[in-house]
mmCIF file of C-alpha atoms in Angstrom:
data_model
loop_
_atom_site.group_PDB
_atom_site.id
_atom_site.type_symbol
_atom_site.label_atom_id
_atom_site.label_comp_id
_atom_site.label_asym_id
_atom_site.label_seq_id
_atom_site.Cartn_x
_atom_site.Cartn_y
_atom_site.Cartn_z
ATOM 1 C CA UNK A 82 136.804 311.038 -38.794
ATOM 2 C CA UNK A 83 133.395 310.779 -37.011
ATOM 3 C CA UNK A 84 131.729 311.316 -40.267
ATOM 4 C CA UNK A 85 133.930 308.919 -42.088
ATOM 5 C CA UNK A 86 133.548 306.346 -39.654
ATOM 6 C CA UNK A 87 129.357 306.829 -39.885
ATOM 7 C CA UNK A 88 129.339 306.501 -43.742
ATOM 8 C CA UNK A 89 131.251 303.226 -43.497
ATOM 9 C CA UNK A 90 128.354 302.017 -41.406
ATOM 10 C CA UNK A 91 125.774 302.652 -44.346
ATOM 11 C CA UNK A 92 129.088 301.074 -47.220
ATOM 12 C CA UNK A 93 128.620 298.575 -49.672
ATOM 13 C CA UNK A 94 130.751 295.914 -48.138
ATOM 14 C CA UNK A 95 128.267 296.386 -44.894
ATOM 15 C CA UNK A 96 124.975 296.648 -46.710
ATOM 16 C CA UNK A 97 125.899 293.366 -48.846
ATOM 17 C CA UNK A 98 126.181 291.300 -45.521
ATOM 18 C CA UNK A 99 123.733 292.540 -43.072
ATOM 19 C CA UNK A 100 121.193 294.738 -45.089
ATOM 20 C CA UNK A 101 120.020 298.021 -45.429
ATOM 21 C CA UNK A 102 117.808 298.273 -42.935
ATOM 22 C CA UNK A 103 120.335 296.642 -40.018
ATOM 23 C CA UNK A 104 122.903 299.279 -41.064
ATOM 24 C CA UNK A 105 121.055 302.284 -40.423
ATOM 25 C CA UNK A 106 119.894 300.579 -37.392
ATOM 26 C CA UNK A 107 123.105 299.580 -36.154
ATOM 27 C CA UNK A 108 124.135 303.399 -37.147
ATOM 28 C CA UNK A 109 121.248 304.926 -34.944
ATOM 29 C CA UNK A 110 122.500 302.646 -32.034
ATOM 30 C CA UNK A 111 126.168 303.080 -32.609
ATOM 31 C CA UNK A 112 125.611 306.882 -32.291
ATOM 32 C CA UNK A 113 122.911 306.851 -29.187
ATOM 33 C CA UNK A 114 126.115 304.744 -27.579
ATOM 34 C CA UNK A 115 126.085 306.702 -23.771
ATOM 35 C CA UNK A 116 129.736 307.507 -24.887
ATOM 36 C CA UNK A 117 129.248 308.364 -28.159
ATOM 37 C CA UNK A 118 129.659 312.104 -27.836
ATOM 38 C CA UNK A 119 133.440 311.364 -27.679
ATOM 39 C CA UNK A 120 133.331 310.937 -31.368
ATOM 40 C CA UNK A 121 133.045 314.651 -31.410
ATOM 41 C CA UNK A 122 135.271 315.373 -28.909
ATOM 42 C CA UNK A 123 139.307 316.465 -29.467
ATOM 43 C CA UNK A 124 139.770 313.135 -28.621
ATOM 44 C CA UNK A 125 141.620 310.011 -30.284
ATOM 45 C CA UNK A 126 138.026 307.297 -30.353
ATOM 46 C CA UNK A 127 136.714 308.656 -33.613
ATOM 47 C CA UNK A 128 140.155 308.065 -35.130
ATOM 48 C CA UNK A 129 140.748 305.276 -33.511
ATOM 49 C CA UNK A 130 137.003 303.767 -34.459
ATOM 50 C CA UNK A 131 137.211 305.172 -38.141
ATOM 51 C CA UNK A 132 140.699 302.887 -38.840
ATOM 52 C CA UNK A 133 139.423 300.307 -37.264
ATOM 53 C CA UNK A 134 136.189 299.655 -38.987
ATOM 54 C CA UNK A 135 137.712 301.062 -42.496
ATOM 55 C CA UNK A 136 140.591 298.247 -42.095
ATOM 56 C CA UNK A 137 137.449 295.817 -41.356
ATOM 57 C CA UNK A 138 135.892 297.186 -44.503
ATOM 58 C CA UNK A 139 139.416 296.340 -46.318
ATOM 59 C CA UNK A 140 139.191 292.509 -44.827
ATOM 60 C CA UNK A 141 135.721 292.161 -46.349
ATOM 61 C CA UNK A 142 136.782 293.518 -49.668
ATOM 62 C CA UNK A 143 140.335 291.677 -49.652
ATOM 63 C CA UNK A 144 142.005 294.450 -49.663
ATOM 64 C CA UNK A 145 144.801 293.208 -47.121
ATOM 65 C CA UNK A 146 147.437 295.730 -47.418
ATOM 66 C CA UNK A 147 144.847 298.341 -47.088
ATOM 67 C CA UNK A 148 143.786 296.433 -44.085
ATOM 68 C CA UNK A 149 146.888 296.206 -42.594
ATOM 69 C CA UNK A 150 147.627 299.531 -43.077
ATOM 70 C CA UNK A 151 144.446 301.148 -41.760
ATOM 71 C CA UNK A 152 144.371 298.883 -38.561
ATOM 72 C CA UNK A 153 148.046 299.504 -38.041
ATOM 73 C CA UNK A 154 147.692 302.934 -37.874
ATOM 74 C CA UNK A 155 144.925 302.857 -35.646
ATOM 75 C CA UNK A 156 147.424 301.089 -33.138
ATOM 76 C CA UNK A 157 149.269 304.399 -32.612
ATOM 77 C CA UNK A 158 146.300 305.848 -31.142
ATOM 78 C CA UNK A 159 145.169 303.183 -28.364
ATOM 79 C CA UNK A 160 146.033 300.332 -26.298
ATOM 80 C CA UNK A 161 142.514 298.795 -27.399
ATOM 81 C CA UNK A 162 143.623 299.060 -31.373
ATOM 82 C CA UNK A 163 145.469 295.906 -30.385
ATOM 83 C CA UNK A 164 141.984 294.088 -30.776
ATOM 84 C CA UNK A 165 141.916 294.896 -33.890
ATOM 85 C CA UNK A 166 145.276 293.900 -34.713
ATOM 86 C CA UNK A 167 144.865 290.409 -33.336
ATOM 87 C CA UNK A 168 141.368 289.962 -35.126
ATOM 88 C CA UNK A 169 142.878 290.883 -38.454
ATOM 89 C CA UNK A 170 145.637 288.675 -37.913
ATOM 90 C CA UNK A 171 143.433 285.538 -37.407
ATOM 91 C CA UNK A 172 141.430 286.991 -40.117
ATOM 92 C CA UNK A 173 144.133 286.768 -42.586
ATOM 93 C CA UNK A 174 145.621 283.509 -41.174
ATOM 94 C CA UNK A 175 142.254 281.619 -41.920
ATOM 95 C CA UNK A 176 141.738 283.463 -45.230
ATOM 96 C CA UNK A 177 145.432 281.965 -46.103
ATOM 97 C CA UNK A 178 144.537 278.389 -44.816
ATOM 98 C CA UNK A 179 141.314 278.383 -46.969
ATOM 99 C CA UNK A 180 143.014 279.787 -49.920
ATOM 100 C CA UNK A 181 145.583 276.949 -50.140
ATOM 101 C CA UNK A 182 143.443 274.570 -49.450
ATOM 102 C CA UNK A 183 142.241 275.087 -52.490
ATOM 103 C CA UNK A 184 144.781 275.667 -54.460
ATOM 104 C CA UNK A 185 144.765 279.452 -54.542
ATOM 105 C CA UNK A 186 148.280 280.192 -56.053
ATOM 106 C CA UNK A 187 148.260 283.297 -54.071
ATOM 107 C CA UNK A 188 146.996 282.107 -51.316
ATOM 108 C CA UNK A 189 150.191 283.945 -49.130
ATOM 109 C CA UNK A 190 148.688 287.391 -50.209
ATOM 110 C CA UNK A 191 146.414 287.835 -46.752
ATOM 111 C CA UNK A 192 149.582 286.630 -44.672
ATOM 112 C CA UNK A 193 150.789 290.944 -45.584
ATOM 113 C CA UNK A 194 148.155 292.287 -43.441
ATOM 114 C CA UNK A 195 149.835 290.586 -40.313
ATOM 115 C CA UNK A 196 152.760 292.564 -39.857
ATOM 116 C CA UNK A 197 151.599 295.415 -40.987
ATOM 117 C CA UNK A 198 148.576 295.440 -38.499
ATOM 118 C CA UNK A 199 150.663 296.398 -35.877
ATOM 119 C CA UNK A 200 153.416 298.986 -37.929
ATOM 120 C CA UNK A 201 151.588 302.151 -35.964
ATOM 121 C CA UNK A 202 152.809 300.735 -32.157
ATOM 122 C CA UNK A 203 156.513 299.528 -33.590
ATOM 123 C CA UNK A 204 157.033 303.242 -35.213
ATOM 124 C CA UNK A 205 155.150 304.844 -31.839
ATOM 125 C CA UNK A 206 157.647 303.097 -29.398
ATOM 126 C CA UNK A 207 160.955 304.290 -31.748
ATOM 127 C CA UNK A 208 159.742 307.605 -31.552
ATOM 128 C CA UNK A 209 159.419 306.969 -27.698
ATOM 129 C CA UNK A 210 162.435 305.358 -27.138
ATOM 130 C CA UNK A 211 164.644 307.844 -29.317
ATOM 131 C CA UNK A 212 162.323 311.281 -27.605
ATOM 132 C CA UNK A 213 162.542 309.599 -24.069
ATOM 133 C CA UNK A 214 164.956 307.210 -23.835
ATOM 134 C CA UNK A 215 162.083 304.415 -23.042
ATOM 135 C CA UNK A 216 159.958 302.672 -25.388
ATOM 136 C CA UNK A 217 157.246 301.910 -22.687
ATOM 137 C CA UNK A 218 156.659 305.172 -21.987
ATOM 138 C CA UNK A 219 152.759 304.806 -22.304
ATOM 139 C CA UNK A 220 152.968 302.454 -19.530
ATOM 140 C CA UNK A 221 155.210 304.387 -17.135
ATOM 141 C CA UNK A 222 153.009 307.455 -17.768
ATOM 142 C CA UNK A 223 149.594 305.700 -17.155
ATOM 143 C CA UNK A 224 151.178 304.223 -13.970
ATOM 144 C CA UNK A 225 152.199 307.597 -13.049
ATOM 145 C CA UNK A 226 149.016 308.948 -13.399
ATOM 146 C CA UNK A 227 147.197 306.074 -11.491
ATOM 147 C CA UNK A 228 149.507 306.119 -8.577
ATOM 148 C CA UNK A 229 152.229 303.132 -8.050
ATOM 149 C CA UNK A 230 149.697 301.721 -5.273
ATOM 150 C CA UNK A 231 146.961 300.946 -7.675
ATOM 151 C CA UNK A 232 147.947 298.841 -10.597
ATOM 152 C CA UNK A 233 146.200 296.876 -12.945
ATOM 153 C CA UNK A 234 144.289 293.694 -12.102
ATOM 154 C CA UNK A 235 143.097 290.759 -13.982
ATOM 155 C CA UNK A 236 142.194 288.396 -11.281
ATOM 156 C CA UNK A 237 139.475 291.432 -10.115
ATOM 157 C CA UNK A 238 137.671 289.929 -12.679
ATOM 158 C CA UNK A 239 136.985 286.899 -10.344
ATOM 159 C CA UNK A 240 135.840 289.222 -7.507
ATOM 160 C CA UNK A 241 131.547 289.627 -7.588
ATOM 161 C CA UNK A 242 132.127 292.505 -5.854
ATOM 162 C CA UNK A 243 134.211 294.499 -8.819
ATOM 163 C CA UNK A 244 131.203 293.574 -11.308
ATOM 164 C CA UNK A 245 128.658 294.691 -8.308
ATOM 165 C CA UNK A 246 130.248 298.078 -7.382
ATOM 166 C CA UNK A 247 130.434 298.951 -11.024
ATOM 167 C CA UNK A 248 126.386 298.513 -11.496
ATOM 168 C CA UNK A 249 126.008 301.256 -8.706
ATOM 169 C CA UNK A 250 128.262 304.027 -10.599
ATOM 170 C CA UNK A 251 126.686 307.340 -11.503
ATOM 171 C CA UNK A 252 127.163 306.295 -15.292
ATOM 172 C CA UNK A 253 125.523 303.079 -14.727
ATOM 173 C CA UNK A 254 128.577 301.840 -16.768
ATOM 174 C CA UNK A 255 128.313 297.969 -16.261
ATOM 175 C CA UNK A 256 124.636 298.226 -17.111
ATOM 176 C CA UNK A 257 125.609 299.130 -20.095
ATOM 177 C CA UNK A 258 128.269 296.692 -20.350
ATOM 178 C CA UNK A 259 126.375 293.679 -19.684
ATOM 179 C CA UNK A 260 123.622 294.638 -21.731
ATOM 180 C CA UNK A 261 125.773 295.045 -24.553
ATOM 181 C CA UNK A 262 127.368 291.597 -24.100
ATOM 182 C CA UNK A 263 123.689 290.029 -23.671
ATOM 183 C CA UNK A 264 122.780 291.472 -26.984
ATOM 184 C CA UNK A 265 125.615 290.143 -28.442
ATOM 185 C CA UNK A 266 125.367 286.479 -27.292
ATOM 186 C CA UNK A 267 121.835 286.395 -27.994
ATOM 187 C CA UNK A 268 122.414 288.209 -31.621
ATOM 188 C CA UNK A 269 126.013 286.929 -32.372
ATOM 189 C CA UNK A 270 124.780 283.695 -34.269
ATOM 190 C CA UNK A 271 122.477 284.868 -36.613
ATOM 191 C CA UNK A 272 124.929 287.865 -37.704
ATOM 192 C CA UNK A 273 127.923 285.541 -37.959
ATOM 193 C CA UNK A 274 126.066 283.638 -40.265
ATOM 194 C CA UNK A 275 125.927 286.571 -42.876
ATOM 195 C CA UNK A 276 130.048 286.930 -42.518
ATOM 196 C CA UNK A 277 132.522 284.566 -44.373
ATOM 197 C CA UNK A 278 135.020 282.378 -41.872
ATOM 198 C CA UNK A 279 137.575 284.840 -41.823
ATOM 199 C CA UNK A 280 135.466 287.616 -41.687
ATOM 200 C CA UNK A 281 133.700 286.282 -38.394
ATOM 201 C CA UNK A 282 136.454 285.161 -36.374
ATOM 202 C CA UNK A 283 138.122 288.348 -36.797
ATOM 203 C CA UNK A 284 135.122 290.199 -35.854
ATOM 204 C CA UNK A 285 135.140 287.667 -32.823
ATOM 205 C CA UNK A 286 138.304 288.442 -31.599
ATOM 206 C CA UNK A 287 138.142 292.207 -32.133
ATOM 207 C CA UNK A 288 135.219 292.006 -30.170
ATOM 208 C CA UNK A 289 136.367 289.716 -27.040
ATOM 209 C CA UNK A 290 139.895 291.602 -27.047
ATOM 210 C CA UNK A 291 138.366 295.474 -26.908
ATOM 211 C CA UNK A 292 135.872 294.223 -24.115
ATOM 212 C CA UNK A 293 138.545 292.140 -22.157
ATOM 213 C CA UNK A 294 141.138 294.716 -22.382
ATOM 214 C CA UNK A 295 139.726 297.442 -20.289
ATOM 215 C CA UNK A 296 138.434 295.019 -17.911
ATOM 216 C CA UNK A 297 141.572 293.936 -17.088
ATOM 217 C CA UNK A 298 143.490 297.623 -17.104
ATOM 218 C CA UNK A 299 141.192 300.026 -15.763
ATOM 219 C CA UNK A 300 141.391 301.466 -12.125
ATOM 220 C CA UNK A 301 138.519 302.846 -11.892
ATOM 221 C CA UNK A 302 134.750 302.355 -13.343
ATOM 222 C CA UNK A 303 134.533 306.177 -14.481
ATOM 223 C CA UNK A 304 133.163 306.028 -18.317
ATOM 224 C CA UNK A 305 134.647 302.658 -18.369
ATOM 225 C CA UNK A 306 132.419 302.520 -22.208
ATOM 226 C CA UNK A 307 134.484 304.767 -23.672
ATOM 227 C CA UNK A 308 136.651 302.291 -23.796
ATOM 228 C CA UNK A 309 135.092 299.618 -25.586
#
């Protein structure tokens, strides 16, 4: 999967919209991540980044069955796969708005990806709820493991103090954090520019939803990139 998801960065559909150059650069920087010796680990983020990205690949090729597929499957694997999901989804709902507008006979055809984006979490809670007799087992196992006095937060993200403690962690995590997200700001318009509409605010969303996500649901700061 790790190697998969590294020859995807270097693909045709990437090449033709942010050149050769920025995809071996964004390669090199993608795999100097801090965290991105988990890609080689017996863990689920190179799977769960390969779909991902390959179902991105899909939405720039119009491929949206292939999309939805991809990007669905990668939903059985993480919590955070639900970025993708909703990015996709938007995605395909502007691709289907411009499309009719004008006059695209099959202008429905991106509207497939939607509910397949999300097939690999409806088939993962079945299984659950036939195995254990409760489809939100994920959630009763992660609270479980976290302890019922420490659950997750949203309005931490209000609190100075959450963002301050974090910069003081042995991996330095929020550094990282808010470094990425300063690149991004200061980066994001010029790179939109090379995506189509559809294209860009599903690599928008994708982007806001993986960050916001673990924000909201971790406990503690401990290789809090890994997550992203």
């Amino acid at each position: 999967a790790a190697m998969v998801l590294n020859l995807l960065w270097t693909s045709k559909p990437v090449v033709s919209r942010i050149g050769l150059g920025e995809s071996y650069a964004a390669l090199l920087a993608f795999n100097m991540f801090p965290t991105g010796f988990f890609l080689v680990t017996p863990y689920s983020e190179a799977m769960t980044l390969m779909l991902g990205f390959a179902g991105l690949v899909c939405l720039f090729e119009r491929r949206w069955i292939w999309a939805g597929v991809l990007i669905g499957a990668q939903t059985a694997l993480r919590a955070t796969a639900t970025g993708y999901a909703l990015g996709l989804s938007a995605g395909a709902a502007v691709a289907a708005w411009r499309q009719r507008k004008a006059g695209d006979a099959k202008w429905w055809k991106p509207l497939l990806a939607i509910p397949l984006s999300g097939w690999g979490l409806a088939v993962e809670s079945v299984v659950l709820q036939i195995v254990v007799g409760d489809w939100r087992a994920y959630l009763r196992a992660q609270k479980a493991f976290y302890g019922p006095g420490r659950p997750a937060n949203p309005w931490k993200l209000l609190d100075p103090t959450f963002f301050l403690h974090g910069f003081g962690m042995q991996q330095m995590d929020f550094v990282v954090l808010f470094g990425l997200v300063a690149l991004t700001l200061v980066t994001a318009r010029e790179v939109l520019k090379k995506f189509k509409l559809e294209e860009a605010v599903a690599l928008v969303i994708t982007s806001f939803v993986v960050v916001l996500m673990p924000l909201i649901t971790i406990r503690d700061y401990w290789s809090f990139t890994r997550y992203l």
